Amino acid sequence: MATPRKKPVARAKPVKRAKRASRKPVLVDFALQGGGAHGAFAWGVLDRALEEPRMQIEGISGTSAGAMNAAVLADGYTEGGADGARAALERFWKRVSDAAAMSPFRRGPLDVLMGRWTLDTSPTFIAMDLASRLFSPYDLGMAALNPLRDILAQSVDFARLQRSPIKVYVTATNVHTGKGRVFRNAELSVDALLASACLPTMFQAIEIDGEPYWDGGYSGNPTITPLVLECNASDTILVQINPVERPGTPKSARDILNRLNEISFNAPLLKELGMIALLRQATDPGRGEGRQWARMRIHRIASEGMLDLGYSSKLNAEWAFFRMLRDEGRRCADEFIAAHGPDLGKRSTLDLDTMLPAV
């Protein structure tokens, strides 16, 4: 009797690993707007981005609070990697809040009761707002009253920042020329960061190399060009704090001033994005700098919740406020990663053509 043949044992097919698992992290840059206390929103975005294996931060351009986030992150990263950067950011914002514990800029009882973060009814804020229209910081002798000076000295090791693998670009506005100056890692100091955040109605100009500087938001909020020309990353993530559009026509004096503040601090960014859109259309994508502009991919993370926050809340340094903004930043970053993470390294998720200047 013939022995029955054994059926060949089917070999299990090798399991293909998901492409995403073997995909290298995408180099990304961040462009961080300034906005005082509202910069805690960008802290939340960065906190979430530092957890994301699909992203590797190569460069950060920042203005005002964005500049401080950039310097603190890059220094913390140099010392302890992503976890060190996250811890450094939290320490910095906690120090800012602790330093303001006895500040007269506090919410009024009605705002606390209504759950509003504004300082619009704060007697101190109202008095300061009125005084700033009559007196300058030079009249009042407000030269050395910026508490951020000591906080930055404690929070950033500038010698270590010079050798950080993350490139930092900080913008301040030259008072004499009105032009922006970009400070890079090797040029950064406490004064450079304070210059980037120097509101001329609150502080005397910061002098660097014999030149006076004001807030960088007047000339670049933030400046994006160095990220394109000096970094290998082609994906730039803009963290926008100041609302570009606001429905309705402001009619009260405070609402008008608030909207003017938003427009003036967005204007340099919108002009630069418009210039970038033109360069993308006009340059040769196969040659020199034209290739850098053509390959640029831009993304934006913002929150509609910022529409509910007026100018006065930029001076609110309560820890609960910072944490709320941080959590909102993390939430928005999480939504961006879930929706557009696969687009990184492939395509823009912000249509730059809408930024083209009107003709």
Coordinates of C-alpha atoms in Angstrom, one line a residue, residues 58-353:
E58 CA 15.9 71.5 13.6
G59 CA 15.3 75.2 14.0
I60 CA 13.0 77.6 15.8
S61 CA 12.4 81.3 15.0
G62 CA 10.7 83.2 17.7
T63 CA 9.7 86.7 18.7
S64 CA 9.0 88.0 22.2
A65 CA 7.5 85.1 24.2
G66 CA 8.2 82.9 21.2
A67 CA 11.9 83.9 21.4
M68 CA 12.0 82.8 25.1
N69 CA 10.2 79.5 24.3
A70 CA 12.8 78.9 21.6
A71 CA 15.9 79.7 23.7
V72 CA 14.6 77.7 26.8
L73 CA 13.7 74.7 24.6
A74 CA 17.0 74.6 22.7
D75 CA 19.1 74.9 25.9
G76 CA 17.0 72.3 27.7
Y77 CA 17.3 70.0 24.7
T78 CA 21.1 70.3 24.7
E79 CA 21.3 69.3 28.3
G80 CA 18.7 66.5 28.4
G81 CA 17.1 65.8 25.0
A82 CA 13.4 66.1 24.5
D83 CA 12.6 65.4 28.1
G84 CA 15.1 68.0 29.2
A85 CA 13.5 70.5 26.9
R86 CA 10.0 69.8 28.2
A87 CA 11.1 70.1 31.8
A88 CA 13.0 73.4 31.0
L89 CA 9.9 74.9 29.5
E90 CA 7.7 74.1 32.5
R91 CA 10.3 75.5 34.9
F92 CA 10.5 78.7 32.9
W93 CA 6.8 79.3 32.9
K94 CA 6.5 78.4 36.6
R95 CA 9.2 80.9 37.4
V96 CA 7.4 83.6 35.5
S97 CA 4.2 82.9 37.4
D98 CA 5.9 82.7 40.8
A99 CA 7.6 86.0 40.1
A100 CA 4.2 87.6 39.4
A101 CA 2.6 86.2 42.6
M102 CA 2.7 89.6 44.2
S103 CA 2.1 91.6 41.0
P104 CA -0.6 94.2 41.1
F105 CA -1.7 93.0 37.7
R106 CA -4.5 90.7 38.9
R107 CA -8.0 89.9 37.7
G108 CA -10.8 91.9 39.3
P109 CA -13.3 90.0 41.5
L110 CA -16.0 90.2 38.8
D111 CA -13.7 88.6 36.2
V112 CA -12.7 85.8 38.7
L113 CA -16.4 85.2 39.4
M114 CA -17.3 85.1 35.7
G115 CA -14.3 82.8 34.9
R116 CA -12.8 85.4 32.6
W117 CA -9.0 85.7 32.2
T118 CA -9.0 89.4 31.2
L119 CA -7.5 92.2 33.2
D120 CA -9.9 94.8 31.7
T121 CA -11.5 95.6 35.1
S122 CA -8.2 95.5 37.0
P123 CA -7.6 99.0 38.6
T124 CA -3.8 98.6 38.2
F125 CA -4.1 97.7 34.5
I126 CA -6.5 100.5 33.8
A127 CA -4.2 103.0 35.6
M128 CA -1.2 101.7 33.7
D129 CA -3.0 101.8 30.4
L130 CA -4.0 105.4 30.9
A131 CA -0.5 106.4 32.2
S132 CA 1.1 104.8 29.1
R133 CA -0.7 107.4 27.0
L134 CA 0.7 110.3 29.0
F135 CA 4.1 109.1 30.2
S136 CA 6.9 107.1 28.7
P137 CA 9.1 104.6 30.5
Y138 CA 11.8 107.2 30.5
D139 CA 9.5 109.7 32.3
L140 CA 8.8 107.0 35.0
G141 CA 12.4 105.7 35.2
M142 CA 11.4 102.1 34.3
A143 CA 14.8 100.9 33.2
A144 CA 15.5 97.9 35.4
L145 CA 12.1 96.8 36.5
N146 CA 11.7 93.9 34.1
P147 CA 11.5 90.7 36.3
L148 CA 12.2 88.6 33.2
R149 CA 15.9 89.5 33.4
D150 CA 16.6 87.4 36.4
I151 CA 14.3 84.6 35.2
L152 CA 16.0 84.3 31.9
A153 CA 19.4 84.3 33.6
Q154 CA 18.3 81.3 35.7
S155 CA 16.5 79.5 32.9
V156 CA 19.0 79.6 30.0
D157 CA 22.7 78.7 29.9
F158 CA 23.8 80.9 27.0
A159 CA 27.2 79.2 26.6
R160 CA 25.5 75.8 26.3
L161 CA 22.9 77.3 23.9
Q162 CA 25.7 78.2 21.5
R163 CA 26.4 74.5 20.9
S164 CA 22.7 73.4 20.8
P165 CA 21.8 71.1 17.9
I166 CA 18.6 73.3 17.5
K167 CA 19.1 76.5 15.6
V168 CA 17.5 79.5 17.2
Y169 CA 16.5 82.8 15.5
V170 CA 15.3 85.7 17.6
T171 CA 14.0 88.9 16.1
A172 CA 14.2 92.4 17.6
T173 CA 13.4 95.8 16.0
N174 CA 16.1 98.4 15.6
V175 CA 14.6 101.6 16.9
H176 CA 16.7 103.9 14.6
T177 CA 16.1 102.0 11.4
G178 CA 12.8 100.2 12.0
K179 CA 14.4 97.1 10.6
G180 CA 14.4 93.7 12.2
R181 CA 17.7 92.1 13.5
V182 CA 17.9 88.4 13.8
F183 CA 20.0 87.0 16.6
R184 CA 21.4 83.5 16.2
N185 CA 22.6 81.0 18.9
A186 CA 26.1 82.5 19.2
E187 CA 24.7 86.0 19.6
L188 CA 21.9 85.3 22.1
S189 CA 21.9 86.8 25.6
V190 CA 19.5 87.9 28.2
D191 CA 19.5 91.4 26.5
A192 CA 18.7 89.9 23.1
L193 CA 15.7 88.1 24.5
L194 CA 14.5 91.1 26.4
A195 CA 15.0 93.2 23.3
S196 CA 12.7 90.9 21.4
A197 CA 10.0 91.4 24.0
C198 CA 10.6 95.1 24.7
L199 CA 7.2 96.9 24.4
P200 CA 8.1 100.6 24.1
T201 CA 5.2 101.8 26.2
M202 CA 6.3 99.6 29.1
F203 CA 10.1 99.4 29.0
Q204 CA 13.0 101.5 27.9
A205 CA 14.7 100.3 24.7
I206 CA 17.4 97.6 25.2
E207 CA 20.8 98.6 23.9
I208 CA 22.9 96.0 22.1
D209 CA 26.2 96.9 20.4
G210 CA 25.3 100.6 20.8
E211 CA 21.9 100.2 19.0
P212 CA 18.5 100.5 20.8
Y213 CA 15.9 97.7 20.2
W214 CA 12.2 97.3 20.7
D215 CA 9.9 94.3 20.4
G216 CA 10.5 92.1 17.4
G217 CA 6.8 91.9 16.6
Y218 CA 7.0 95.2 14.8
S219 CA 9.4 93.8 12.1
G220 CA 9.0 90.0 12.2
N221 CA 6.5 88.1 14.2
P222 CA 8.2 85.7 13.7
T223 CA 10.8 85.9 10.9
I224 CA 10.6 82.9 8.7
T225 CA 13.3 83.5 6.0
P226 CA 16.3 82.2 8.1
L227 CA 14.4 78.9 8.6
V228 CA 14.2 78.5 4.8
L229 CA 17.7 79.6 3.9
E230 CA 19.7 78.1 6.8
C231 CA 17.9 74.9 7.8
N232 CA 17.6 71.6 5.9
A233 CA 14.0 71.1 7.1
S234 CA 11.4 71.8 4.5
D235 CA 8.4 71.8 6.9
T236 CA 7.8 74.9 8.9
I237 CA 5.1 74.8 11.5
L238 CA 3.7 78.3 12.4
V239 CA 2.3 78.6 15.9
Q240 CA 0.0 81.6 15.6
I241 CA -1.1 83.4 18.7
N242 CA -2.6 86.6 17.4
P243 CA -5.9 86.0 15.5
V244 CA -5.6 87.0 11.8
E245 CA -9.4 87.4 11.4
R246 CA -11.9 88.5 13.9
P247 CA -15.6 88.8 13.1
G248 CA -17.5 92.0 13.7
T249 CA -16.4 95.6 13.7
P250 CA -14.9 96.7 17.0
K251 CA -16.7 99.8 18.4
S252 CA -15.6 100.3 21.9
A253 CA -12.3 102.0 22.6
R254 CA -10.8 98.9 24.2
D255 CA -12.0 96.6 21.4
I256 CA -10.5 99.0 18.8
L257 CA -7.2 99.1 20.5
N258 CA -7.2 95.3 20.9
R259 CA -7.8 94.8 17.2
L260 CA -5.2 97.4 16.2
N261 CA -2.7 95.4 18.3
E262 CA -3.6 92.2 16.6
I263 CA -3.3 93.7 13.1
S264 CA 0.0 95.4 13.7
F265 CA 1.6 92.3 15.2
N266 CA 0.3 90.1 12.4
A267 CA 1.3 92.5 9.5
P268 CA 5.0 91.6 9.3
L269 CA 4.2 87.9 9.2
L270 CA 1.5 88.2 6.6
K271 CA 3.8 90.3 4.4
E272 CA 6.6 87.7 4.7
L273 CA 4.2 84.9 3.8
G274 CA 3.0 86.8 0.8
M275 CA 6.7 87.3 -0.3
I276 CA 7.4 83.6 0.2
A277 CA 4.3 82.8 -1.9
L278 CA 5.6 85.0 -4.7
L279 CA 9.1 83.5 -4.6
R280 CA 7.6 80.0 -4.8
Q281 CA 5.9 81.0 -8.0
A282 CA 8.7 83.0 -9.6
T283 CA 11.9 81.0 -8.8
D284 CA 13.3 78.0 -10.5
P285 CA 12.7 75.0 -8.3
G286 CA 15.8 73.3 -9.8
R287 CA 18.4 75.9 -9.0
G288 CA 20.0 77.4 -5.9
E289 CA 17.8 79.2 -3.5
G290 CA 14.9 78.8 -5.8
R291 CA 14.9 75.1 -4.8
Q292 CA 14.7 76.1 -1.1
W293 CA 11.7 78.3 -1.6
A294 CA 9.9 75.8 -4.0
R295 CA 10.3 72.8 -1.6
M296 CA 9.1 74.8 1.4
R297 CA 6.0 73.3 3.1
I298 CA 4.2 75.4 5.7
H299 CA 1.7 74.4 8.3
R300 CA -0.2 76.3 11.0
I301 CA -1.4 75.5 14.5
A302 CA -3.8 78.0 16.1
S303 CA -6.7 78.1 18.4
E304 CA -10.1 79.7 17.9
G305 CA -10.1 80.2 21.7
M306 CA -7.7 83.0 21.3
L307 CA -10.5 85.1 20.0
D308 CA -11.9 85.2 23.5
L309 CA -8.7 86.6 24.9
G310 CA -8.1 90.4 24.7
Y311 CA -4.9 92.4 24.9
S312 CA -5.0 92.8 28.7
S313 CA -4.8 89.0 29.3
K314 CA -1.3 89.0 27.8
L315 CA -0.2 90.4 31.2
N316 CA -2.0 87.8 33.2
A317 CA 0.7 85.6 34.8
E318 CA -1.5 83.3 36.9
W319 CA -0.3 79.7 36.9
A320 CA -3.9 78.5 36.3
F321 CA -4.0 80.7 33.1
F322 CA -0.6 79.4 31.9
R323 CA -1.7 75.8 32.4
M324 CA -5.0 76.4 30.6
L325 CA -3.1 77.8 27.6
R326 CA -0.6 75.0 27.7
D327 CA -3.3 72.4 27.7
E328 CA -5.0 74.2 24.8
G329 CA -1.7 74.2 22.9
R330 CA -1.3 70.5 23.5
R331 CA -4.8 69.8 22.4
C332 CA -4.4 71.8 19.2
A333 CA -1.0 70.2 18.5
D334 CA -2.5 66.8 19.1
E335 CA -5.3 67.5 16.6
F336 CA -2.8 68.8 14.0
I337 CA -0.6 65.6 14.4
A338 CA -3.7 63.3 14.1
A339 CA -5.0 65.2 11.0
H340 CA -1.8 66.2 9.3
G341 CA 1.1 64.1 10.7
P342 CA 1.1 62.0 7.4
D343 CA 1.5 65.3 5.4
L344 CA 4.7 66.2 7.1
G345 CA 7.5 65.7 4.6
K346 CA 5.1 65.6 1.7
R347 CA 2.8 68.6 1.3
S348 CA 1.8 71.9 2.8
T349 CA -1.4 72.1 4.9
L350 CA -1.6 75.9 4.7
D351 CA -2.4 77.3 1.3
L352 CA 0.3 79.9 0.8
D353 CA -1.4 81.2 -2.4

